mmCIF file of C-alpha atoms in Angstrom:
data_model
loop_
_atom_site.group_PDB
_atom_site.id
_atom_site.type_symbol
_atom_site.label_atom_id
_atom_site.label_comp_id
_atom_site.label_asym_id
_atom_site.label_seq_id
_atom_site.Cartn_x
_atom_site.Cartn_y
_atom_site.Cartn_z
ATOM 1 C CA MET A 2 -148.466 -116.191 -30.260
ATOM 2 C CA VAL A 3 -145.481 -115.286 -32.499
ATOM 3 C CA LYS A 4 -142.391 -117.868 -32.782
ATOM 4 C CA ASN A 5 -139.557 -116.182 -34.693
ATOM 5 C CA ARG A 6 -136.315 -118.062 -35.931
ATOM 6 C CA ARG A 7 -133.569 -116.751 -37.067
ATOM 7 C CA ASP A 8 -131.659 -117.488 -40.624
ATOM 8 C CA GLY A 9 -129.606 -120.754 -40.050
ATOM 9 C CA GLU A 10 -131.051 -121.498 -37.098
ATOM 10 C CA THR A 11 -132.203 -124.964 -36.421
ATOM 11 C CA ASP A 12 -134.901 -126.241 -34.308
ATOM 12 C CA GLU A 13 -135.256 -130.044 -32.887
ATOM 13 C CA ASN A 14 -138.594 -129.446 -34.549
ATOM 14 C CA CYS A 15 -137.276 -128.880 -37.895
ATOM 15 C CA LYS A 16 -134.862 -130.895 -39.732
ATOM 16 C CA LYS A 17 -133.112 -130.561 -43.457
ATOM 17 C CA TYR A 18 -133.607 -134.510 -44.894
ATOM 18 C CA GLY A 19 -131.980 -133.583 -48.055
ATOM 19 C CA VAL A 20 -134.608 -133.482 -50.183
ATOM 20 C CA PRO A 21 -136.602 -130.501 -51.717
ATOM 21 C CA PHE A 22 -139.942 -131.406 -50.485
ATOM 22 C CA PHE A 23 -143.327 -130.456 -52.223
ATOM 23 C CA GLY A 24 -145.961 -133.150 -50.018
ATOM 24 C CA ALA A 25 -146.328 -133.693 -46.352
ATOM 25 C CA SER A 26 -149.049 -135.723 -44.359
ATOM 26 C CA PHE A 27 -149.329 -137.621 -41.099
ATOM 27 C CA VAL A 28 -149.667 -141.058 -41.612
ATOM 28 C CA PRO A 29 -152.868 -142.887 -40.171
ATOM 29 C CA HIS A 30 -152.430 -145.033 -37.285
ATOM 30 C CA SER A 31 -154.129 -147.534 -39.209
ATOM 31 C CA ALA A 32 -151.397 -147.954 -41.463
ATOM 32 C CA LEU A 33 -149.423 -149.660 -38.587
ATOM 33 C CA ARG A 34 -151.580 -152.591 -38.889
ATOM 34 C CA LEU A 35 -149.586 -155.543 -39.114
ATOM 35 C CA THR A 36 -152.242 -158.062 -41.114
ATOM 36 C CA ASP A 37 -156.169 -156.597 -42.231
ATOM 37 C CA THR A 38 -157.787 -158.122 -39.203
ATOM 38 C CA GLU A 39 -155.455 -156.581 -36.646
ATOM 39 C CA THR A 40 -156.831 -153.512 -34.493
ATOM 40 C CA ASN A 41 -154.214 -151.559 -33.966
ATOM 41 C CA HIS A 42 -154.205 -148.701 -30.924
ATOM 42 C CA GLU A 43 -152.668 -145.142 -30.913
ATOM 43 C CA ASP A 44 -150.051 -146.055 -27.879
ATOM 44 C CA GLU A 45 -148.388 -148.908 -30.644
ATOM 45 C CA ASP A 46 -147.728 -146.182 -33.098
ATOM 46 C CA SER A 47 -144.080 -145.556 -31.281
ATOM 47 C CA ASP A 48 -142.445 -145.805 -27.891
ATOM 48 C CA ASN A 49 -143.914 -142.377 -26.401
ATOM 49 C CA GLY A 50 -147.307 -141.635 -28.607
ATOM 50 C CA SER A 51 -144.745 -140.377 -31.229
ATOM 51 C CA SER A 52 -146.449 -140.035 -34.933
ATOM 52 C CA TYR A 53 -144.786 -141.171 -38.057
ATOM 53 C CA VAL A 54 -144.865 -138.081 -40.972
ATOM 54 C CA ILE A 55 -144.317 -138.492 -44.546
ATOM 55 C CA PHE A 56 -142.977 -136.257 -47.025
ATOM 56 C CA SER A 57 -142.519 -136.734 -50.809
ATOM 57 C CA GLY A 58 -140.325 -134.136 -53.081
ATOM 58 C CA GLY A 59 -136.721 -134.466 -54.782
ATOM 59 C CA GLY A 60 -134.527 -132.723 -57.714
ATOM 60 C CA GLY A 61 -136.581 -134.150 -60.744
ATOM 61 C CA GLU A 62 -135.466 -135.607 -63.669
ATOM 62 C CA GLY A 63 -131.566 -135.493 -63.928
ATOM 63 C CA ARG A 64 -131.654 -134.541 -60.109
ATOM 64 C CA ASN A 65 -128.025 -133.211 -60.041
ATOM 65 C CA GLY A 66 -127.071 -135.515 -56.854
ATOM 66 C CA ILE A 67 -130.337 -134.513 -55.356
ATOM 67 C CA PRO A 68 -132.354 -137.361 -54.912
ATOM 68 C CA ASN A 69 -136.259 -137.995 -55.550
ATOM 69 C CA ALA A 70 -137.861 -139.704 -52.512
ATOM 70 C CA LEU A 71 -140.501 -140.479 -49.881
ATOM 71 C CA VAL A 72 -139.383 -139.886 -46.391
ATOM 72 C CA ILE A 73 -141.018 -140.993 -43.421
ATOM 73 C CA SER A 74 -139.789 -139.254 -39.996
ATOM 74 C CA LEU A 75 -140.897 -139.633 -36.786
ATOM 75 C CA PHE A 76 -142.255 -137.061 -34.589
ATOM 76 C CA ASP A 77 -142.055 -136.952 -30.759
ATOM 77 C CA PRO A 78 -144.524 -134.683 -29.514
ATOM 78 C CA ALA A 79 -142.936 -135.183 -25.471
ATOM 79 C CA SER A 80 -139.778 -133.383 -27.133
ATOM 80 C CA ASN A 81 -141.276 -131.718 -29.487
ATOM 81 C CA SER A 82 -138.493 -133.138 -32.264
ATOM 82 C CA LEU A 83 -138.502 -134.955 -35.569
ATOM 83 C CA SER A 84 -136.088 -137.859 -35.949
ATOM 84 C CA ASP A 85 -132.690 -136.484 -36.786
ATOM 85 C CA GLN A 86 -132.614 -139.158 -39.961
ATOM 86 C CA PRO A 87 -135.716 -140.968 -41.737
ATOM 87 C CA VAL A 88 -136.783 -143.591 -40.548
ATOM 88 C CA GLU A 89 -137.310 -144.596 -44.207
ATOM 89 C CA LYS A 90 -136.330 -143.180 -47.471
ATOM 90 C CA LEU A 91 -137.377 -144.465 -50.667
ATOM 91 C CA ASP A 92 -135.882 -143.317 -54.000
ATOM 92 C CA SER A 93 -138.150 -142.642 -56.604
ATOM 93 C CA GLY A 94 -135.161 -143.045 -59.436
ATOM 94 C CA ASP A 95 -135.600 -140.587 -62.086
ATOM 95 C CA ASP A 96 -139.204 -139.776 -61.006
ATOM 96 C CA LEU A 97 -140.422 -136.890 -58.808
ATOM 97 C CA PRO A 98 -142.861 -137.443 -56.371
ATOM 98 C CA TYR A 99 -144.156 -134.105 -56.726
ATOM 99 C CA ARG A 100 -147.914 -134.449 -55.166
ATOM 100 C CA MET A 101 -148.791 -137.030 -52.787
ATOM 101 C CA ALA A 102 -152.128 -138.382 -51.231
ATOM 102 C CA VAL A 103 -152.329 -140.406 -48.178
ATOM 103 C CA HIS A 104 -155.294 -142.807 -47.851
ATOM 104 C CA PRO A 105 -157.310 -142.325 -44.909
ATOM 105 C CA GLY A 106 -157.888 -145.823 -44.248
ATOM 106 C CA GLY A 107 -153.991 -146.306 -44.188
ATOM 107 C CA ASP A 108 -153.951 -148.723 -47.457
ATOM 108 C CA GLY A 109 -150.974 -146.296 -48.649
ATOM 109 C CA VAL A 110 -149.589 -143.544 -50.345
ATOM 110 C CA ILE A 111 -150.467 -142.349 -54.363
ATOM 111 C CA CYS A 112 -147.699 -140.187 -56.041
ATOM 112 C CA SER A 113 -148.140 -138.381 -59.124
ATOM 113 C CA LEU A 114 -144.769 -138.554 -60.977
ATOM 114 C CA PRO A 115 -144.265 -136.649 -64.106
ATOM 115 C CA LYS A 116 -146.036 -139.009 -66.779
ATOM 116 C CA SER A 117 -148.092 -141.107 -64.235
ATOM 117 C CA CYS A 118 -149.229 -141.917 -60.567
ATOM 118 C CA ARG A 119 -147.805 -144.441 -58.656
ATOM 119 C CA TRP A 120 -149.595 -146.711 -55.508
ATOM 120 C CA TYR A 121 -147.552 -147.425 -52.473
ATOM 121 C CA GLN A 122 -148.066 -149.720 -49.434
ATOM 122 C CA TRP A 123 -147.214 -149.205 -45.939
ATOM 123 C CA ASP A 124 -144.825 -151.852 -44.639
ATOM 124 C CA PRO A 125 -145.132 -151.935 -40.737
ATOM 125 C CA ILE A 126 -142.570 -154.511 -39.000
ATOM 126 C CA LYS A 127 -142.761 -155.342 -35.392
ATOM 127 C CA ASN A 128 -139.281 -155.594 -33.746
ATOM 128 C CA GLU A 129 -139.751 -156.951 -30.161
ATOM 129 C CA ASP A 130 -142.753 -154.662 -28.532
ATOM 130 C CA ILE A 131 -142.009 -151.551 -31.287
ATOM 131 C CA ILE A 132 -143.816 -151.401 -34.449
ATOM 132 C CA LYS A 133 -141.592 -149.633 -37.149
ATOM 133 C CA LEU A 134 -143.010 -148.448 -40.252
ATOM 134 C CA LYS A 135 -141.530 -148.904 -43.836
ATOM 135 C CA LEU A 136 -142.669 -148.245 -47.050
ATOM 136 C CA LYS A 137 -142.630 -150.006 -50.497
ATOM 137 C CA PRO A 138 -143.731 -149.862 -54.067
ATOM 138 C CA SER A 139 -147.110 -151.709 -54.574
ATOM 139 C CA GLU A 140 -147.265 -154.491 -57.100
ATOM 140 C CA LYS A 141 -150.585 -153.004 -58.232
ATOM 141 C CA VAL A 142 -149.945 -150.803 -61.284
ATOM 142 C CA LEU A 143 -152.776 -148.054 -62.110
ATOM 143 C CA ASP A 144 -153.418 -148.299 -65.887
ATOM 144 C CA GLU A 145 -155.863 -145.497 -65.578
ATOM 145 C CA LEU A 146 -153.141 -143.526 -64.375
ATOM 146 C CA GLU A 147 -150.152 -144.509 -66.807
ATOM 147 C CA ASP A 148 -148.773 -142.646 -69.603
ATOM 148 C CA ILE A 149 -150.729 -139.396 -68.827
ATOM 149 C CA GLY A 150 -149.359 -135.847 -68.122
ATOM 150 C CA GLN A 151 -148.058 -134.666 -64.955
ATOM 151 C CA GLN A 152 -151.230 -134.284 -62.188
ATOM 152 C CA LEU A 153 -150.642 -131.123 -59.954
ATOM 153 C CA ALA A 154 -153.537 -132.078 -57.829
ATOM 154 C CA VAL A 155 -154.298 -135.544 -55.884
ATOM 155 C CA THR A 156 -156.704 -136.207 -53.811
ATOM 156 C CA PHE A 157 -158.882 -138.697 -51.705
ATOM 157 C CA SER A 158 -162.388 -138.330 -50.016
ATOM 158 C CA HIS A 159 -162.850 -138.574 -46.739
ATOM 159 C CA ASP A 160 -163.982 -142.442 -46.836
ATOM 160 C CA GLY A 161 -161.004 -143.522 -49.074
ATOM 161 C CA SER A 162 -163.851 -144.463 -51.683
ATOM 162 C CA LEU A 163 -162.809 -141.878 -54.526
ATOM 163 C CA LEU A 164 -160.168 -140.631 -56.134
ATOM 164 C CA ALA A 165 -159.536 -137.360 -57.831
ATOM 165 C CA VAL A 166 -156.758 -136.058 -59.662
ATOM 166 C CA GLY A 167 -156.178 -133.141 -61.583
ATOM 167 C CA GLU A 168 -153.600 -132.489 -64.539
ATOM 168 C CA GLN A 169 -151.552 -129.917 -65.749
ATOM 169 C CA ASP A 170 -153.357 -129.324 -69.066
ATOM 170 C CA GLY A 171 -156.453 -128.878 -67.292
ATOM 171 C CA LYS A 172 -158.182 -132.524 -67.548
ATOM 172 C CA LEU A 173 -159.964 -133.608 -64.135
ATOM 173 C CA LYS A 174 -160.861 -137.433 -63.283
ATOM 174 C CA VAL A 175 -162.515 -138.990 -60.639
ATOM 175 C CA LEU A 176 -162.308 -142.709 -59.986
ATOM 176 C CA LYS A 177 -163.794 -145.231 -57.615
ATOM 177 C CA TRP A 178 -161.261 -146.801 -55.352
ATOM 178 C CA PRO A 179 -159.844 -149.497 -55.256
ATOM 179 C CA THR A 180 -161.733 -150.698 -58.275
ATOM 180 C CA MET A 181 -160.308 -147.347 -60.679
ATOM 181 C CA GLU A 182 -163.827 -147.231 -62.047
ATOM 182 C CA LEU A 183 -164.221 -143.722 -63.828
ATOM 183 C CA ILE A 184 -167.242 -142.104 -62.969
ATOM 184 C CA LEU A 185 -166.547 -138.330 -63.694
ATOM 185 C CA GLU A 186 -164.444 -137.016 -66.582
ATOM 186 C CA ALA A 187 -163.472 -133.298 -67.487
ATOM 187 C CA PRO A 188 -161.123 -132.675 -70.256
ATOM 188 C CA ASN A 189 -161.417 -128.960 -70.036
ATOM 189 C CA ALA A 190 -162.097 -128.266 -66.158
ATOM 190 C CA HIS A 191 -159.489 -125.707 -66.350
ATOM 191 C CA THR A 192 -156.913 -124.305 -68.243
ATOM 192 C CA SER A 193 -154.756 -125.739 -65.500
ATOM 193 C CA VAL A 194 -155.747 -127.754 -62.533
ATOM 194 C CA LYS A 195 -154.169 -126.405 -59.750
ATOM 195 C CA ASN A 196 -156.073 -127.747 -56.233
ATOM 196 C CA LEU A 197 -159.027 -130.104 -55.811
ATOM 197 C CA ASP A 198 -160.799 -131.395 -52.820
ATOM 198 C CA PHE A 199 -163.952 -133.648 -51.582
ATOM 199 C CA SER A 200 -166.703 -132.531 -49.405
ATOM 200 C CA ILE A 201 -167.219 -133.895 -46.510
ATOM 201 C CA ASP A 202 -170.212 -135.899 -47.293
ATOM 202 C CA GLY A 203 -168.386 -137.000 -50.776
ATOM 203 C CA LYS A 204 -171.073 -135.299 -52.808
ATOM 204 C CA PHE A 205 -169.103 -132.902 -54.181
ATOM 205 C CA LEU A 206 -165.513 -131.997 -55.384
ATOM 206 C CA VAL A 207 -164.399 -128.608 -56.021
ATOM 207 C CA SER A 208 -161.721 -127.760 -58.221
ATOM 208 C CA VAL A 209 -159.202 -124.583 -58.725
ATOM 209 C CA GLY A 210 -157.350 -123.624 -61.651
ATOM 210 C CA SER A 211 -157.364 -120.612 -64.078
ATOM 211 C CA GLY A 212 -160.197 -118.890 -64.008
ATOM 212 C CA PRO A 213 -163.468 -119.467 -61.508
ATOM 213 C CA ALA A 214 -163.398 -122.297 -59.171
ATOM 214 C CA ARG A 215 -165.681 -125.178 -60.012
ATOM 215 C CA VAL A 216 -168.114 -127.406 -58.057
ATOM 216 C CA TRP A 217 -168.339 -131.193 -59.493
ATOM 217 C CA ASP A 218 -171.836 -133.154 -58.494
ATOM 218 C CA ILE A 219 -170.340 -136.563 -58.171
ATOM 219 C CA SER A 220 -173.681 -138.376 -58.443
ATOM 220 C CA SER A 221 -174.628 -136.614 -61.940
ATOM 221 C CA SER A 222 -170.921 -136.428 -62.988
ATOM 222 C CA ILE A 223 -171.491 -132.586 -64.448
ATOM 223 C CA ALA A 224 -170.366 -129.330 -62.963
ATOM 224 C CA LYS A 225 -173.085 -127.967 -60.490
ATOM 225 C CA ALA A 226 -171.692 -124.254 -60.195
ATOM 226 C CA SER A 227 -169.057 -122.143 -60.667
ATOM 227 C CA LEU A 228 -167.556 -119.809 -57.951
ATOM 228 C CA PRO A 229 -166.335 -116.557 -59.710
ATOM 229 C CA GLN A 230 -163.752 -114.269 -58.902
ATOM 230 C CA GLU A 231 -163.746 -110.773 -57.570
ATOM 231 C CA ASN A 232 -161.619 -107.972 -57.818
ATOM 232 C CA ASP A 233 -158.837 -109.626 -59.770
ATOM 233 C CA GLU A 234 -158.102 -111.983 -57.140
ATOM 234 C CA ILE A 235 -156.368 -115.678 -58.477
ATOM 235 C CA PHE A 236 -157.724 -118.612 -56.685
ATOM 236 C CA GLY A 237 -154.978 -120.594 -54.618
ATOM 237 C CA SER A 238 -156.010 -123.860 -52.848
ATOM 238 C CA CYS A 239 -159.560 -125.006 -52.000
ATOM 239 C CA LYS A 240 -160.555 -127.137 -48.461
ATOM 240 C CA PHE A 241 -163.732 -128.054 -47.176
ATOM 241 C CA SER A 242 -164.769 -128.544 -43.394
ATOM 242 C CA LEU A 243 -167.457 -128.244 -40.876
ATOM 243 C CA ASN A 244 -168.213 -125.221 -38.410
ATOM 244 C CA SER A 245 -169.205 -125.223 -34.839
ATOM 245 C CA LYS A 246 -173.135 -126.361 -36.004
ATOM 246 C CA ASN A 247 -171.778 -128.999 -38.117
ATOM 247 C CA ASP A 248 -172.712 -127.092 -41.036
ATOM 248 C CA GLN A 249 -170.294 -127.754 -44.203
ATOM 249 C CA LEU A 250 -168.325 -124.721 -45.464
ATOM 250 C CA LEU A 251 -165.754 -124.638 -48.083
ATOM 251 C CA TYR A 252 -163.055 -122.349 -47.702
ATOM 252 C CA VAL A 253 -160.579 -120.855 -50.809
ATOM 253 C CA THR A 254 -157.447 -119.118 -50.533
ATOM 254 C CA THR A 255 -157.129 -115.751 -53.052
ATOM 255 C CA MET A 256 -154.253 -113.428 -54.067
ATOM 256 C CA ARG A 257 -154.444 -109.960 -54.743
ATOM 257 C CA ASP A 258 -152.312 -106.981 -55.224
ATOM 258 C CA ARG A 259 -152.422 -106.540 -51.302
ATOM 259 C CA GLY A 260 -151.847 -109.877 -50.327
ATOM 260 C CA GLY A 261 -153.617 -113.056 -49.373
ATOM 261 C CA SER A 262 -157.047 -113.874 -48.297
ATOM 262 C CA ILE A 263 -159.483 -116.921 -47.414
ATOM 263 C CA VAL A 264 -162.825 -116.563 -49.007
ATOM 264 C CA LYS A 265 -165.591 -118.990 -47.156
ATOM 265 C CA TRP A 266 -168.455 -120.465 -49.222
ATOM 266 C CA ASN A 267 -172.134 -121.590 -48.345
ATOM 267 C CA THR A 268 -172.256 -125.048 -49.735
ATOM 268 C CA THR A 269 -175.886 -125.221 -50.451
ATOM 269 C CA THR A 270 -176.272 -121.837 -52.376
ATOM 270 C CA TRP A 271 -172.831 -121.811 -53.305
ATOM 271 C CA LYS A 272 -172.388 -117.870 -52.466
ATOM 272 C CA ARG A 273 -169.731 -115.992 -50.515
ATOM 273 C CA ILE A 274 -170.157 -115.843 -46.983
ATOM 274 C CA SER A 275 -167.051 -113.525 -45.994
ATOM 275 C CA SER A 276 -163.499 -112.550 -47.092
ATOM 276 C CA LYS A 277 -160.729 -112.065 -44.739
ATOM 277 C CA HIS A 278 -157.334 -110.605 -45.617
ATOM 278 C CA VAL A 279 -155.411 -112.778 -43.903
ATOM 279 C CA VAL A 280 -151.361 -111.831 -44.741
ATOM 280 C CA ARG A 281 -149.510 -109.462 -46.925
ATOM 281 C CA ASP A 282 -147.406 -112.379 -48.987
ATOM 282 C CA PRO A 283 -148.835 -114.709 -51.269
ATOM 283 C CA ILE A 284 -150.577 -117.867 -49.736
ATOM 284 C CA SER A 285 -148.478 -120.962 -50.828
ATOM 285 C CA ALA A 286 -149.712 -123.456 -48.921
ATOM 286 C CA PHE A 287 -153.241 -124.397 -47.164
ATOM 287 C CA SER A 288 -154.613 -126.843 -44.918
ATOM 288 C CA VAL A 289 -157.955 -127.233 -42.509
ATOM 289 C CA SER A 290 -157.613 -129.067 -39.188
ATOM 290 C CA ASN A 291 -159.820 -132.340 -39.174
ATOM 291 C CA ASP A 292 -161.994 -131.050 -36.075
ATOM 292 C CA GLY A 293 -162.652 -127.599 -38.321
ATOM 293 C CA LYS A 294 -161.362 -125.081 -35.680
ATOM 294 C CA LEU A 295 -158.082 -124.291 -37.334
ATOM 295 C CA LEU A 296 -156.826 -123.278 -40.560
ATOM 296 C CA ALA A 297 -153.192 -123.021 -41.635
ATOM 297 C CA ILE A 298 -151.590 -121.103 -44.005
ATOM 298 C CA GLY A 299 -147.915 -120.943 -45.436
ATOM 299 C CA THR A 300 -146.343 -118.190 -47.778
ATOM 300 C CA ASN A 301 -143.711 -118.002 -50.121
ATOM 301 C CA LYS A 302 -141.401 -115.940 -47.587
ATOM 302 C CA GLY A 303 -141.225 -119.056 -45.482
ATOM 303 C CA ASP A 304 -143.562 -118.310 -42.862
ATOM 304 C CA VAL A 305 -146.401 -120.201 -41.242
ATOM 305 C CA ARG A 306 -149.612 -119.014 -39.904
ATOM 306 C CA ILE A 307 -152.575 -120.983 -37.820
ATOM 307 C CA LEU A 308 -155.860 -118.965 -38.019
ATOM 308 C CA ASN A 309 -158.957 -119.604 -35.552
ATOM 309 C CA SER A 310 -161.641 -120.684 -37.889
ATOM 310 C CA SER A 311 -164.333 -119.028 -36.100
ATOM 311 C CA ASN A 312 -162.997 -115.347 -36.232
ATOM 312 C CA MET A 313 -160.067 -115.817 -38.531
ATOM 313 C CA LYS A 314 -157.887 -114.029 -35.739
ATOM 314 C CA VAL A 315 -154.427 -115.281 -35.500
ATOM 315 C CA HIS A 316 -153.461 -118.135 -32.995
ATOM 316 C CA THR A 317 -149.422 -118.827 -33.995
ATOM 317 C CA VAL A 318 -147.322 -117.398 -36.076
ATOM 318 C CA VAL A 319 -143.912 -118.912 -37.369
ATOM 319 C CA LYS A 320 -141.745 -116.047 -38.933
ATOM 320 C CA LYS A 321 -139.228 -117.820 -41.155
ATOM 321 C CA ALA A 322 -140.542 -121.792 -40.227
ATOM 322 C CA HIS A 323 -138.598 -122.178 -43.437
ATOM 323 C CA LEU A 324 -135.906 -120.342 -45.540
ATOM 324 C CA GLY A 325 -138.161 -121.217 -48.843
ATOM 325 C CA PRO A 326 -141.927 -121.063 -49.779
ATOM 326 C CA VAL A 327 -144.082 -123.279 -47.846
ATOM 327 C CA THR A 328 -145.079 -126.242 -50.190
ATOM 328 C CA SER A 329 -147.162 -127.983 -48.270
ATOM 329 C CA LEU A 330 -149.077 -128.244 -45.002
ATOM 330 C CA ALA A 331 -150.846 -130.592 -42.994
ATOM 331 C CA PHE A 332 -152.508 -131.207 -39.720
ATOM 332 C CA SER A 333 -152.037 -134.474 -37.386
ATOM 333 C CA ASN A 334 -155.040 -136.725 -37.089
ATOM 334 C CA ASP A 335 -155.940 -134.948 -33.676
ATOM 335 C CA SER A 336 -155.370 -131.823 -34.861
ATOM 336 C CA ARG A 337 -152.677 -131.135 -32.630
ATOM 337 C CA ALA A 338 -149.487 -130.631 -34.449
ATOM 338 C CA LEU A 339 -149.088 -129.130 -37.872
ATOM 339 C CA ALA A 340 -146.518 -130.643 -40.685
ATOM 340 C CA SER A 341 -144.703 -128.092 -43.093
ATOM 341 C CA VAL A 342 -142.374 -128.563 -45.275
ATOM 342 C CA SER A 343 -140.366 -126.303 -48.089
ATOM 343 C CA MET A 344 -138.389 -126.603 -51.281
ATOM 344 C CA ASP A 345 -135.357 -125.389 -48.938
ATOM 345 C CA SER A 346 -135.433 -129.318 -48.118
ATOM 346 C CA SER A 347 -136.783 -128.620 -44.438
ATOM 347 C CA ALA A 348 -139.224 -130.727 -42.670
ATOM 348 C CA ARG A 349 -141.222 -128.640 -39.777
ATOM 349 C CA VAL A 350 -143.800 -129.828 -37.333
ATOM 350 C CA THR A 351 -145.607 -127.055 -34.829
ATOM 351 C CA MET A 352 -147.140 -128.285 -31.683
ATOM 352 C CA ILE A 353 -150.693 -126.420 -31.521
ATOM 353 C CA ASN A 354 -151.487 -125.198 -27.700
ATOM 354 C CA GLU A 355 -155.069 -125.153 -26.692
ATOM 355 C CA THR A 356 -156.444 -121.654 -26.046
ATOM 356 C CA THR A 357 -159.463 -120.159 -24.475
ATOM 357 C CA LYS A 358 -161.979 -117.856 -26.452
ATOM 358 C CA ASN A 359 -159.940 -114.763 -25.706
ATOM 359 C CA GLY A 360 -156.872 -116.583 -27.040
ATOM 360 C CA VAL A 361 -155.142 -117.189 -23.903
ATOM 361 C CA SER A 362 -153.462 -120.454 -23.435
ATOM 362 C CA ILE A 363 -155.260 -122.846 -21.402
ATOM 363 C CA TRP A 364 -151.895 -124.275 -19.616
ATOM 364 C CA VAL A 365 -151.547 -120.630 -18.536
ATOM 365 C CA VAL A 366 -154.985 -120.662 -16.809
ATOM 366 C CA LEU A 367 -154.312 -123.525 -15.192
ATOM 367 C CA LEU A 368 -150.777 -122.791 -13.858
ATOM 368 C CA PHE A 369 -151.792 -119.213 -12.483
ATOM 369 C CA LEU A 370 -155.046 -121.345 -10.571
ATOM 370 C CA LEU A 371 -152.379 -123.663 -8.920
ATOM 371 C CA LEU A 372 -149.845 -120.943 -8.188
ATOM 372 C CA ALA A 373 -153.073 -118.975 -6.764
ATOM 373 C CA ALA A 374 -154.154 -122.160 -4.708
ATOM 374 C CA ALA A 375 -150.787 -122.697 -3.096
ATOM 375 C CA LEU A 376 -150.238 -119.169 -2.220
ATOM 376 C CA TYR A 377 -153.616 -119.470 -0.395
ATOM 377 C CA TYR A 378 -152.792 -122.809 1.417
ATOM 378 C CA ALA A 379 -149.382 -121.307 2.589
ATOM 379 C CA LYS A 380 -151.163 -117.964 3.951
ATOM 380 C CA THR A 381 -154.052 -120.246 5.430
ATOM 381 C CA GLU A 382 -151.146 -122.415 7.553
ATOM 382 C CA GLY A 383 -149.388 -119.446 8.728
ATOM 383 C CA PHE A 384 -146.391 -120.191 6.530
ATOM 384 C CA LEU A 385 -146.401 -116.635 5.090
ATOM 385 C CA LEU A 386 -146.727 -113.408 7.173
#
């Protein structure tokens, strides 16, 4: 399915909030807990099952009138729309929140700033029967991440017990969360660390930067394997996932002169399984759905593509989803929506339709069956000659 957007056209599911964005994530349902012991229900997220989405970015030091901020918006799947105005816009002063990682347990958000990392906490407020989500700087100072260089990659493990950060100068750290105990440090992991991701079981971390990607064994704190490039490839982003048999896989995006590809790796032998050319333009953002069925790429031309992970066939294409390069992508917790952002200050959420094995929408099939049943009933009852 291909969706096209003309220059200057705006959709209800695409809004501009006046901030060039570099990070995006859906907010976990558990962030709406009013107390640590309270059990939250998904239908309490908002009025109609809506989801909160958080974005980060800004104009950098000096700003030139462009704020540095964390922005929370509300997405309503029923109307396929983002809120016209942010429900929260927290200014971060002269510090640009360049990279962002949301804790999977709903504890808060960590942002990489030019010389440190800062922790923010969710601040849910109940007004009558509706819980509204706010954000506030935490009193907790991450001393281990103060007075450091710019972190280009920040990520939590899937269970939230580990935090990894990768620096512009190539330094890599893995710390226990929330104690901040250092368990792995590699001063020269790469010339510059571009992307990081933990394996699903938390046993490995893959780092991508200049040169080969590297696999780190968390328990021994050493590099276990090196993933070499082929044919002048440049690695971009990395993501672990599970296939239909619950086997763990690693995806790495690559760039060559003919465009962007996705390489699939075996996580036991650390050998390549396959490589698939997927787009002519450079891939600028990458994400994998929680259920492992879908991959998403954003390009420097502003396009968004959603692919079926099993065969790499196109599921959905949104041409000119953004007018600038796509800087970040994030699937919703239920894998039914994809958030994307750009330096052009736009944020978009794309709904994902379910498909059959042949790529036909399930809803189209159901509609056809209902129409066929109605026609049969009309003929048998004599309403049609």
